[in-house]
PDB file of C-alpha atoms in Angstrom:
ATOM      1  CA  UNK L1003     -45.684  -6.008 -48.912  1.00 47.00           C
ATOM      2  CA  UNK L1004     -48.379  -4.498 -50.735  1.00 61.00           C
ATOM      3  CA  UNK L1005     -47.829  -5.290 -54.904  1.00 88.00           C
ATOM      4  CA  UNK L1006     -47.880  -3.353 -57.856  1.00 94.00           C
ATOM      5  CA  UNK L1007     -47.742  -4.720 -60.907  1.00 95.00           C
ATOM      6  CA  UNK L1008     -46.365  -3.774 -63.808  1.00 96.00           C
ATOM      7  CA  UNK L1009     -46.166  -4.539 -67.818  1.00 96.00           C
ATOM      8  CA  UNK L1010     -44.862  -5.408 -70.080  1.00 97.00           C
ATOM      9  CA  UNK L1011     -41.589  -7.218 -68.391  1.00 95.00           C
ATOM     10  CA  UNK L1012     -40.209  -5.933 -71.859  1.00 97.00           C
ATOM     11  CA  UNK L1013     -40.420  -3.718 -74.488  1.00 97.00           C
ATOM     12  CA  UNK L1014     -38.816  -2.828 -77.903  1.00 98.00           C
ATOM     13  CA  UNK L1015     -40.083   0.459 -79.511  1.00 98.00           C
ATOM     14  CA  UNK L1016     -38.541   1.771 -82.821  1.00 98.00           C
ATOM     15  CA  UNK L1017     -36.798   4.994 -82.561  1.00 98.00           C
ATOM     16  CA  UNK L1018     -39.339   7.912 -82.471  1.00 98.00           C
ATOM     17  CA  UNK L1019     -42.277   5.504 -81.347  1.00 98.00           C
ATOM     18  CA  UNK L1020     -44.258   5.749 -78.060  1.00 98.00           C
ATOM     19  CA  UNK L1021     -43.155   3.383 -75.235  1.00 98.00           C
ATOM     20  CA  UNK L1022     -45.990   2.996 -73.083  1.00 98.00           C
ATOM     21  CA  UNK L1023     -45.508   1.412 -69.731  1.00 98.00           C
ATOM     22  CA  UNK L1024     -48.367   0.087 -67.275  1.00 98.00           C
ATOM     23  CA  UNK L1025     -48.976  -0.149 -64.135  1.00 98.00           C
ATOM     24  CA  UNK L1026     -51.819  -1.495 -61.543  1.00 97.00           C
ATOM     25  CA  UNK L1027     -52.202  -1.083 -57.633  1.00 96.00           C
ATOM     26  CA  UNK L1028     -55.060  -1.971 -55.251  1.00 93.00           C
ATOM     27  CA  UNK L1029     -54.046  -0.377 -51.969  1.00 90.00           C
ATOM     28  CA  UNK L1030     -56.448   3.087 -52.336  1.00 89.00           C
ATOM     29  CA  UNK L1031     -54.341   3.899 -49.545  1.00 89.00           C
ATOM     30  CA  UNK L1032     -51.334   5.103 -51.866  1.00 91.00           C
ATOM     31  CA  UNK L1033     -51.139   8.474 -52.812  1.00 90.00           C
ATOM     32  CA  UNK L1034     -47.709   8.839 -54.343  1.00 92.00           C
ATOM     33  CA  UNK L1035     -46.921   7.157 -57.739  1.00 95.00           C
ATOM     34  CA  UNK L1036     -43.112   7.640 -58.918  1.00 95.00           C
ATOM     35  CA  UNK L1037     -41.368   6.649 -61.789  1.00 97.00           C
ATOM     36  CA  UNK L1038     -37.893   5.577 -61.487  1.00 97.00           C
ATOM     37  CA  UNK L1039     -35.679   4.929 -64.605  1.00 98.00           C
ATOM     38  CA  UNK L1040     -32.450   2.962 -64.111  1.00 97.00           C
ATOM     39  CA  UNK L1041     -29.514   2.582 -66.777  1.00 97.00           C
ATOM     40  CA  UNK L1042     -27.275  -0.429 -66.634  1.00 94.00           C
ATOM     41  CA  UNK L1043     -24.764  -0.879 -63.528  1.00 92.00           C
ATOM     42  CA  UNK L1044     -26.647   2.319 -61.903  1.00 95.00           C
ATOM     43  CA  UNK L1045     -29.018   2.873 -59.451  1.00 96.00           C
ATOM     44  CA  UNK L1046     -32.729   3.846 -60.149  1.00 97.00           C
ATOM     45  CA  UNK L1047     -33.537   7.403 -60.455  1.00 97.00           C
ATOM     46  CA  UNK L1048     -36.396   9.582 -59.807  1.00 95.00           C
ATOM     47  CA  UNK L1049     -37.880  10.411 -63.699  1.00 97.00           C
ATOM     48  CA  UNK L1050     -41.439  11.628 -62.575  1.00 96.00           C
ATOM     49  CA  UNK L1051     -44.136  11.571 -59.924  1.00 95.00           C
ATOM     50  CA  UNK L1052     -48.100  12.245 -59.812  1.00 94.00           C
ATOM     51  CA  UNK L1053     -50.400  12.536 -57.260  1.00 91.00           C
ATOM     52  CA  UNK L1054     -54.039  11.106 -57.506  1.00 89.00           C
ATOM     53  CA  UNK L1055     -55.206  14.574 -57.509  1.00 90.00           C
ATOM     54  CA  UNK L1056     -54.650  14.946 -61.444  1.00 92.00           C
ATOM     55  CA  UNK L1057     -54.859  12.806 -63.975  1.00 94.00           C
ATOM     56  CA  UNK L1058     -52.077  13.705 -66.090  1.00 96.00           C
ATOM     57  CA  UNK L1059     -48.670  15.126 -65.518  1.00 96.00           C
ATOM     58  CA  UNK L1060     -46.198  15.708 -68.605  1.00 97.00           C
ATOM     59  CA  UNK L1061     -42.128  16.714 -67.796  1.00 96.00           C
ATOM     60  CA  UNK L1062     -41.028  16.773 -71.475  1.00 97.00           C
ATOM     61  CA  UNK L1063     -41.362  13.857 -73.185  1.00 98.00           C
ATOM     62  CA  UNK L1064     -42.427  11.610 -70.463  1.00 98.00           C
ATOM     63  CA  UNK L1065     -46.300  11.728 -69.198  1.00 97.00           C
ATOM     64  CA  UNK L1066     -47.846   9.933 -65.910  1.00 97.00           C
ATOM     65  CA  UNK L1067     -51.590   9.196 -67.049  1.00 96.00           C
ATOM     66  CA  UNK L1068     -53.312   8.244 -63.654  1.00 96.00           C
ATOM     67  CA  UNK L1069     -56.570   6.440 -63.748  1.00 95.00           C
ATOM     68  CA  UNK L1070     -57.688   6.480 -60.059  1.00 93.00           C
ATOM     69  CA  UNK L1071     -61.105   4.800 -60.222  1.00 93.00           C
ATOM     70  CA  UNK L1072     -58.934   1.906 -62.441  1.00 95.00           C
ATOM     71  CA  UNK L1073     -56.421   1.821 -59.769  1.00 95.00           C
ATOM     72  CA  UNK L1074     -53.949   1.942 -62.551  1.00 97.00           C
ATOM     73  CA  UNK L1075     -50.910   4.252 -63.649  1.00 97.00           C
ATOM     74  CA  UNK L1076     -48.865   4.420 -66.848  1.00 98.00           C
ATOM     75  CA  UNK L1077     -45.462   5.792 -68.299  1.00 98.00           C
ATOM     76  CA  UNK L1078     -45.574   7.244 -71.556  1.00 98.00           C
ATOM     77  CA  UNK L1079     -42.812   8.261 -73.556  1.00 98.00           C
ATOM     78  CA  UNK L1080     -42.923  10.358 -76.846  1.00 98.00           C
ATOM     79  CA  UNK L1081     -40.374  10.811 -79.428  1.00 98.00           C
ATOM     80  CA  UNK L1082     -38.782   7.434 -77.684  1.00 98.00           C
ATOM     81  CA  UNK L1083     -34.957   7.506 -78.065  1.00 98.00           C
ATOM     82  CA  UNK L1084     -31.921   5.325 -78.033  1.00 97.00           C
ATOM     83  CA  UNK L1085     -30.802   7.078 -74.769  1.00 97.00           C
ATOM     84  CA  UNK L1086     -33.923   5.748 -73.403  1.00 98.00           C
ATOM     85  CA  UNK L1087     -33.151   2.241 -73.110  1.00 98.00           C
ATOM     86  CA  UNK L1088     -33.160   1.410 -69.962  1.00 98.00           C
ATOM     87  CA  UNK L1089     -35.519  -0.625 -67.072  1.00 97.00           C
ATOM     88  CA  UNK L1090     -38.190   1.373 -65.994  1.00 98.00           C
ATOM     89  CA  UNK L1091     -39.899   0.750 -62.083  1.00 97.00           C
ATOM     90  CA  UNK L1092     -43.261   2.295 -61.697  1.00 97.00           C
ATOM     91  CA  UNK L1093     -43.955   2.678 -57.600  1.00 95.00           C
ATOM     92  CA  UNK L1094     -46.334   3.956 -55.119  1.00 94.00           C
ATOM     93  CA  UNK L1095     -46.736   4.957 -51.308  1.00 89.00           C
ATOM     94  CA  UNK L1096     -49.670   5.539 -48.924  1.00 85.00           C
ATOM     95  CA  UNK L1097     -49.576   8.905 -46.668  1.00 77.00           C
ATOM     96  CA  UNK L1098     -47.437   8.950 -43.961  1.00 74.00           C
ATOM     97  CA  UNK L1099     -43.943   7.443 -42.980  1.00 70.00           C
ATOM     98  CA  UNK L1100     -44.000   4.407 -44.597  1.00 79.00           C
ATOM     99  CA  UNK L1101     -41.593   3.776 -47.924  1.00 86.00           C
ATOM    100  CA  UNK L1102     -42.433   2.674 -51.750  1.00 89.00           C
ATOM    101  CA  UNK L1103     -43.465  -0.487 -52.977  1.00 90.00           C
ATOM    102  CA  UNK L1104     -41.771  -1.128 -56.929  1.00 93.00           C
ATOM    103  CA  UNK L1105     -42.882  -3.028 -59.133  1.00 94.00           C
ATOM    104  CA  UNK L1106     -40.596  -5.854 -60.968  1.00 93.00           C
ATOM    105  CA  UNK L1107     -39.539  -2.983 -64.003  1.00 95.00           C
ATOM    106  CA  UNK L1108     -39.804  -3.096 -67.851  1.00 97.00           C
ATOM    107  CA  UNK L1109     -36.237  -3.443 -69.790  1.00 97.00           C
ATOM    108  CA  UNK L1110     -37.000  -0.893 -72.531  1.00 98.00           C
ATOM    109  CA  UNK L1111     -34.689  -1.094 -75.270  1.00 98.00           C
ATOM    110  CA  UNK L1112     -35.007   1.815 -78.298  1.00 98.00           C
ATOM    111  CA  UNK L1113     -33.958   0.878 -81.915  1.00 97.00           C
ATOM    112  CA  UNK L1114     -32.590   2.960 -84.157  1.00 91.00           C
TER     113      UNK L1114
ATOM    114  CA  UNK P 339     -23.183  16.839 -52.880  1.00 62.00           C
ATOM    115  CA  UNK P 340     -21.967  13.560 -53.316  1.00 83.00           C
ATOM    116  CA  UNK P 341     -24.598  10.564 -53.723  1.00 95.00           C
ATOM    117  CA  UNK P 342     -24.963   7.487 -51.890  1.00 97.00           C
ATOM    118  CA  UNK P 343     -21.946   5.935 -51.741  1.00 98.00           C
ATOM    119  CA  UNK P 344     -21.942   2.136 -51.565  1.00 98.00           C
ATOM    120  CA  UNK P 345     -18.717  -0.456 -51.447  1.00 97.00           C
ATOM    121  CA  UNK P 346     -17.860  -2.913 -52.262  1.00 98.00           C
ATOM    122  CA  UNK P 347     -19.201  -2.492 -56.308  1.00 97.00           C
ATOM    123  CA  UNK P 348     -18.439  -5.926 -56.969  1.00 97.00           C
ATOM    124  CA  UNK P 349     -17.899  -9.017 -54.522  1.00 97.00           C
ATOM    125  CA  UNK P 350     -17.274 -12.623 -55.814  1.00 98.00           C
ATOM    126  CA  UNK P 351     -17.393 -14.951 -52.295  1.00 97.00           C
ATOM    127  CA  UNK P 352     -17.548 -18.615 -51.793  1.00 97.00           C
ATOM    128  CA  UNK P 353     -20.426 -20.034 -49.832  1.00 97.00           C
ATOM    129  CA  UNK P 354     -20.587 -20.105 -46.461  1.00 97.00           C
ATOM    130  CA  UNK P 355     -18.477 -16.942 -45.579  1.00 97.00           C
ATOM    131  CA  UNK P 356     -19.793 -13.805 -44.508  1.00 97.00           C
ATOM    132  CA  UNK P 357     -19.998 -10.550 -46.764  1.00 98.00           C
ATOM    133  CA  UNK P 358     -20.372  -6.951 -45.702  1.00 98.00           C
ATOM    134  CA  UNK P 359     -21.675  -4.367 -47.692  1.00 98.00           C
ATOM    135  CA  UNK P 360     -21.173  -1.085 -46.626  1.00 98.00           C
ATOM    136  CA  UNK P 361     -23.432   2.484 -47.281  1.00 98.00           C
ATOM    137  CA  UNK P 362     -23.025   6.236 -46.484  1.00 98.00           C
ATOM    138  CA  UNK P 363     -25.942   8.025 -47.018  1.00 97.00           C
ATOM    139  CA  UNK P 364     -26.669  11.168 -48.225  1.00 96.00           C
ATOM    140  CA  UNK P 365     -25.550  13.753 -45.652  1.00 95.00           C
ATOM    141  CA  UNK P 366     -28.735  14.927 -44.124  1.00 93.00           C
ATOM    142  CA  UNK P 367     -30.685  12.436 -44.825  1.00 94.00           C
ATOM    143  CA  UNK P 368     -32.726  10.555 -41.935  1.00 92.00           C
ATOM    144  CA  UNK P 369     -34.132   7.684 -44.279  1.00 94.00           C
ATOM    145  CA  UNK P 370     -32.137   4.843 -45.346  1.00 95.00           C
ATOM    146  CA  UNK P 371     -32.980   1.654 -47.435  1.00 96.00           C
ATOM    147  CA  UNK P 372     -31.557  -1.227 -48.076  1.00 97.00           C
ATOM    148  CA  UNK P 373     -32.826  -3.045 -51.815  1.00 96.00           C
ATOM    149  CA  UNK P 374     -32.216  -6.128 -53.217  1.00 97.00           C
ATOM    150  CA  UNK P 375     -32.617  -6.681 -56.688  1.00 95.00           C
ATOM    151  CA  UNK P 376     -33.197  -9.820 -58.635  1.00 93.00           C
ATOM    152  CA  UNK P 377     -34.235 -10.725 -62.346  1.00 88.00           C
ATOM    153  CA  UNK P 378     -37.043 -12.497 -60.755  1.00 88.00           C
ATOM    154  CA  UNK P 379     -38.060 -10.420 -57.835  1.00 88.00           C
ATOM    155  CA  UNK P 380     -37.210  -6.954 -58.797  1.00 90.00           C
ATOM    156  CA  UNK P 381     -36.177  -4.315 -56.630  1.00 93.00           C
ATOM    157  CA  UNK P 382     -37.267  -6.103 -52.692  1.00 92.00           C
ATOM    158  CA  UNK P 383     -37.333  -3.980 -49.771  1.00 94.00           C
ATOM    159  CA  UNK P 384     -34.835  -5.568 -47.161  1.00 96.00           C
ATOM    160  CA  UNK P 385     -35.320  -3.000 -44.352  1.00 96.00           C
ATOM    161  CA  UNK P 386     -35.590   0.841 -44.193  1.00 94.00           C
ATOM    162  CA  UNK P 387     -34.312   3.258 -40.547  1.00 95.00           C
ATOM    163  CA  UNK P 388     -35.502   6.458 -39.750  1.00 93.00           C
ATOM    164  CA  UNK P 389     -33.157   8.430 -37.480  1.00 94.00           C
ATOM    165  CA  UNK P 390     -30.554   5.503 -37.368  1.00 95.00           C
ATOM    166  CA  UNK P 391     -33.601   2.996 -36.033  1.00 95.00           C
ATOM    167  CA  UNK P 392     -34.556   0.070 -37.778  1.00 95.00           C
ATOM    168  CA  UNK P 393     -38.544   0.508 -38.670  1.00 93.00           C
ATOM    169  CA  UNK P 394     -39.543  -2.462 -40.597  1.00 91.00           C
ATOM    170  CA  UNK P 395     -37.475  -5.235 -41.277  1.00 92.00           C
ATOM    171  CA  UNK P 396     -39.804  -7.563 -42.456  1.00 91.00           C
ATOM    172  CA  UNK P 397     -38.148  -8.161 -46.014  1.00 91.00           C
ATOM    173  CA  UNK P 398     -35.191  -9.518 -44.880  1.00 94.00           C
ATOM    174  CA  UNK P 399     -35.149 -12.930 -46.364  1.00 87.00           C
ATOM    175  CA  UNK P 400     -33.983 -14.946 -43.419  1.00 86.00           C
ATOM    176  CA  UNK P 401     -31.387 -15.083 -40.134  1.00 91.00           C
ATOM    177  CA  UNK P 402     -28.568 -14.929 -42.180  1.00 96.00           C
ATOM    178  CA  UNK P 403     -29.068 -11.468 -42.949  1.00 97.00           C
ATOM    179  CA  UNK P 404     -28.880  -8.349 -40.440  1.00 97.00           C
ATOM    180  CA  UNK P 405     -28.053  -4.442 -40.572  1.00 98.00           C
ATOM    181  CA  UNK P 406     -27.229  -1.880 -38.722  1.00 97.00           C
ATOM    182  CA  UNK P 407     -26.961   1.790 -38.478  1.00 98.00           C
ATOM    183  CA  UNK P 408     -24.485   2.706 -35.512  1.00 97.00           C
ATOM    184  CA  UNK P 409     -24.866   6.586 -36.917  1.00 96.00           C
ATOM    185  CA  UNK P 410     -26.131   8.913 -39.298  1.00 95.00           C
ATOM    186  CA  UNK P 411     -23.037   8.173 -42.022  1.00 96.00           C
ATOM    187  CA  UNK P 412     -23.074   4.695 -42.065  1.00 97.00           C
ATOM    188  CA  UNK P 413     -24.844   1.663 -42.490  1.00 98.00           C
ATOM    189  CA  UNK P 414     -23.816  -2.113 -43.135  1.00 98.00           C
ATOM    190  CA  UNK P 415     -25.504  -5.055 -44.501  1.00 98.00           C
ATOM    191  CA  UNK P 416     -24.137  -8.442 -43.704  1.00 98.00           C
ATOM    192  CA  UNK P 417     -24.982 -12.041 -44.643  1.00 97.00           C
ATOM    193  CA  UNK P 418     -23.353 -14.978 -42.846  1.00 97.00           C
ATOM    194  CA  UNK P 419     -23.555 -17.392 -43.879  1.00 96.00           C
ATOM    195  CA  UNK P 420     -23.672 -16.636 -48.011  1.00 97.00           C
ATOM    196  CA  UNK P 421     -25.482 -19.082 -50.083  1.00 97.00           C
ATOM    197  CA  UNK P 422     -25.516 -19.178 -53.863  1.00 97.00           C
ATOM    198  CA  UNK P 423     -28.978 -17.399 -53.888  1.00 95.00           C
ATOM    199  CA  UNK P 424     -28.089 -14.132 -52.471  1.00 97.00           C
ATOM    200  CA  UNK P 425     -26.545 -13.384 -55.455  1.00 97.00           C
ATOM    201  CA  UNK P 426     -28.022 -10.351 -56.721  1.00 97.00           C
ATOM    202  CA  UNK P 427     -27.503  -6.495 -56.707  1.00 98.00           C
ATOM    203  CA  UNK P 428     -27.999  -4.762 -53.509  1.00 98.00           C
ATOM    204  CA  UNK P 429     -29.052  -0.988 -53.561  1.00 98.00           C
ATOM    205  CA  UNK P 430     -28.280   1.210 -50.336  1.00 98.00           C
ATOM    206  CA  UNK P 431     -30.972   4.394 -50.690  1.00 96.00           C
ATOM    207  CA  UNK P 432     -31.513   7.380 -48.457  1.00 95.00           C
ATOM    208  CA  UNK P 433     -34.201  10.258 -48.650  1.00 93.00           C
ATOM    209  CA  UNK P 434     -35.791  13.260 -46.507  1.00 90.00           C
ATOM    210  CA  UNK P 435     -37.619  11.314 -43.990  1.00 77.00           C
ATOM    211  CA  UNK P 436     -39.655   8.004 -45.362  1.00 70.00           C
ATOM    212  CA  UNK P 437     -42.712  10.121 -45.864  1.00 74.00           C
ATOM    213  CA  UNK P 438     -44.700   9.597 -49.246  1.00 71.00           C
ATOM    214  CA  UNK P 439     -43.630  12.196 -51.745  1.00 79.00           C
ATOM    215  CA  UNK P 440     -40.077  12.087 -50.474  1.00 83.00           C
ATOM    216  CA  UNK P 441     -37.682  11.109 -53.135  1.00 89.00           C
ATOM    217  CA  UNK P 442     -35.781   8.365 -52.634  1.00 92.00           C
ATOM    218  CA  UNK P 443     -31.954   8.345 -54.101  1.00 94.00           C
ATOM    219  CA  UNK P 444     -30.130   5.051 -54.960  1.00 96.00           C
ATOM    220  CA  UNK P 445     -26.545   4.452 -55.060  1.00 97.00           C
ATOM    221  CA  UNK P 446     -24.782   2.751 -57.615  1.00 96.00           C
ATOM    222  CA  UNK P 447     -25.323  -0.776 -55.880  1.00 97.00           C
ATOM    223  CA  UNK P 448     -23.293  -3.694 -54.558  1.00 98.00           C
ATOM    224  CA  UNK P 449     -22.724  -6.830 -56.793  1.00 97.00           C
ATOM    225  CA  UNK P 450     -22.632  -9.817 -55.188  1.00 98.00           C
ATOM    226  CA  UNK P 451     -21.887 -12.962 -56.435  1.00 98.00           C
ATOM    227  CA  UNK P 452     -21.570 -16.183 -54.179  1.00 98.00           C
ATOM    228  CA  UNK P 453     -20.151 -19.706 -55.455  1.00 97.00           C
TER     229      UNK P 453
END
């Protein structure tokens, strides 16, 4: 399967902090980059998704920044909160019928 | 609408015998995944169908796994025989077609544990 990878494998941000997550590809194939957050004994869930068309997309307090000449992707999250802790999978897809690759996911955990 | 509904949640299983997980997709939904997930590995792409055919099944691990779709509702995972290493959490998922931009929705996942 074609990788991304992502960093850190962990991360501990103080409570109002920015978490920032990373995230690299090299198939310039993919043109869909979700985020999927997953709390313990859940399932992931969709958080927020950018095309390589912008650079940027912002849904509250989370932000996509997409560097497309990089071939990299990152999560940001302002005003970090407890209720954030949880692992984090970037992930990406090429055009057409064919499903998204993960990476491995960052445990965040938020301190008060 | 309900989610994707996965059972069993939790399986403990002694090595060698065979284990079958079971998923209903989303109703409406033509896509479904099977995921493993591991510390080590993350989340693994074991197979995905489209219309109740199997499209790629190039992550399973090995023989010892196999799934099947027999309609639109359901879908099963088995391993026989278990080994110690398949223990891990396995995530049934369903979307809208497998195209890019479709969003893919995860049910609560199977624990498995083999001893």
């Amino acid at each position: 399967q074609q990788q991304v990878k992502q960093s850190p494998q962990s991360l501990i941000v103080q409570k109002g902090g920015i978490s920032i997550i990373n995230c690299a590809y090299e198939n310039t194939a993919f043109d869909y980059f979700p985020w999927y957050q997953q709390f313990p004994g859940k399932g992931p869930a969709l958080l927020i998704a950018i095309r390589p068309d912008v650079s940027e997309k912002k849904e509250g307090r989370f932000t996509i920044s997409f560097n497309k000449s990089a071939k990299q992707f990152s999560l940001h999250i302002m005003d970090s909160q407890p209720g954030d802790s949880a692992t984090y999978f970037c992930a990406a897809s090429p055009s057409g019928n064919t499903p998204l690759v993960f990476g491995k996911g960052t445990r965040l955990s938020v301190i008060a | 609408d309900a989610g994707v509904i996965q059972s069993p949640r939790h399986e403990v299983t002694e090595m060698g015998q065979e284990v079958t997980l079971r998923c209903k997709p989303i109703s409406g939904h033509n896509s479904l995944f099977w995921y493993r997930q591991t510390m080590m590995r993350g989340l693994e792409l074991l197979i995905y169908f489209n219309n109740n055919v199997p499209i790629d099944d190039s992550g399973m691990p090995e023989d010892r796994f196999s799934a099947k779709m027999p309609n639109a509702s359901f879908s099963t995972l088995k391993i026989q025989p278990s080994e110690p290493r398949d223990s891990a959490v396995y995530f049934c998922a369903s979307s809208l077609g497998a195209n890019s931009g479709n969003t893919i929705y995860f049910g609560e996942g199977s624990w498995l544990t083999v001893v």
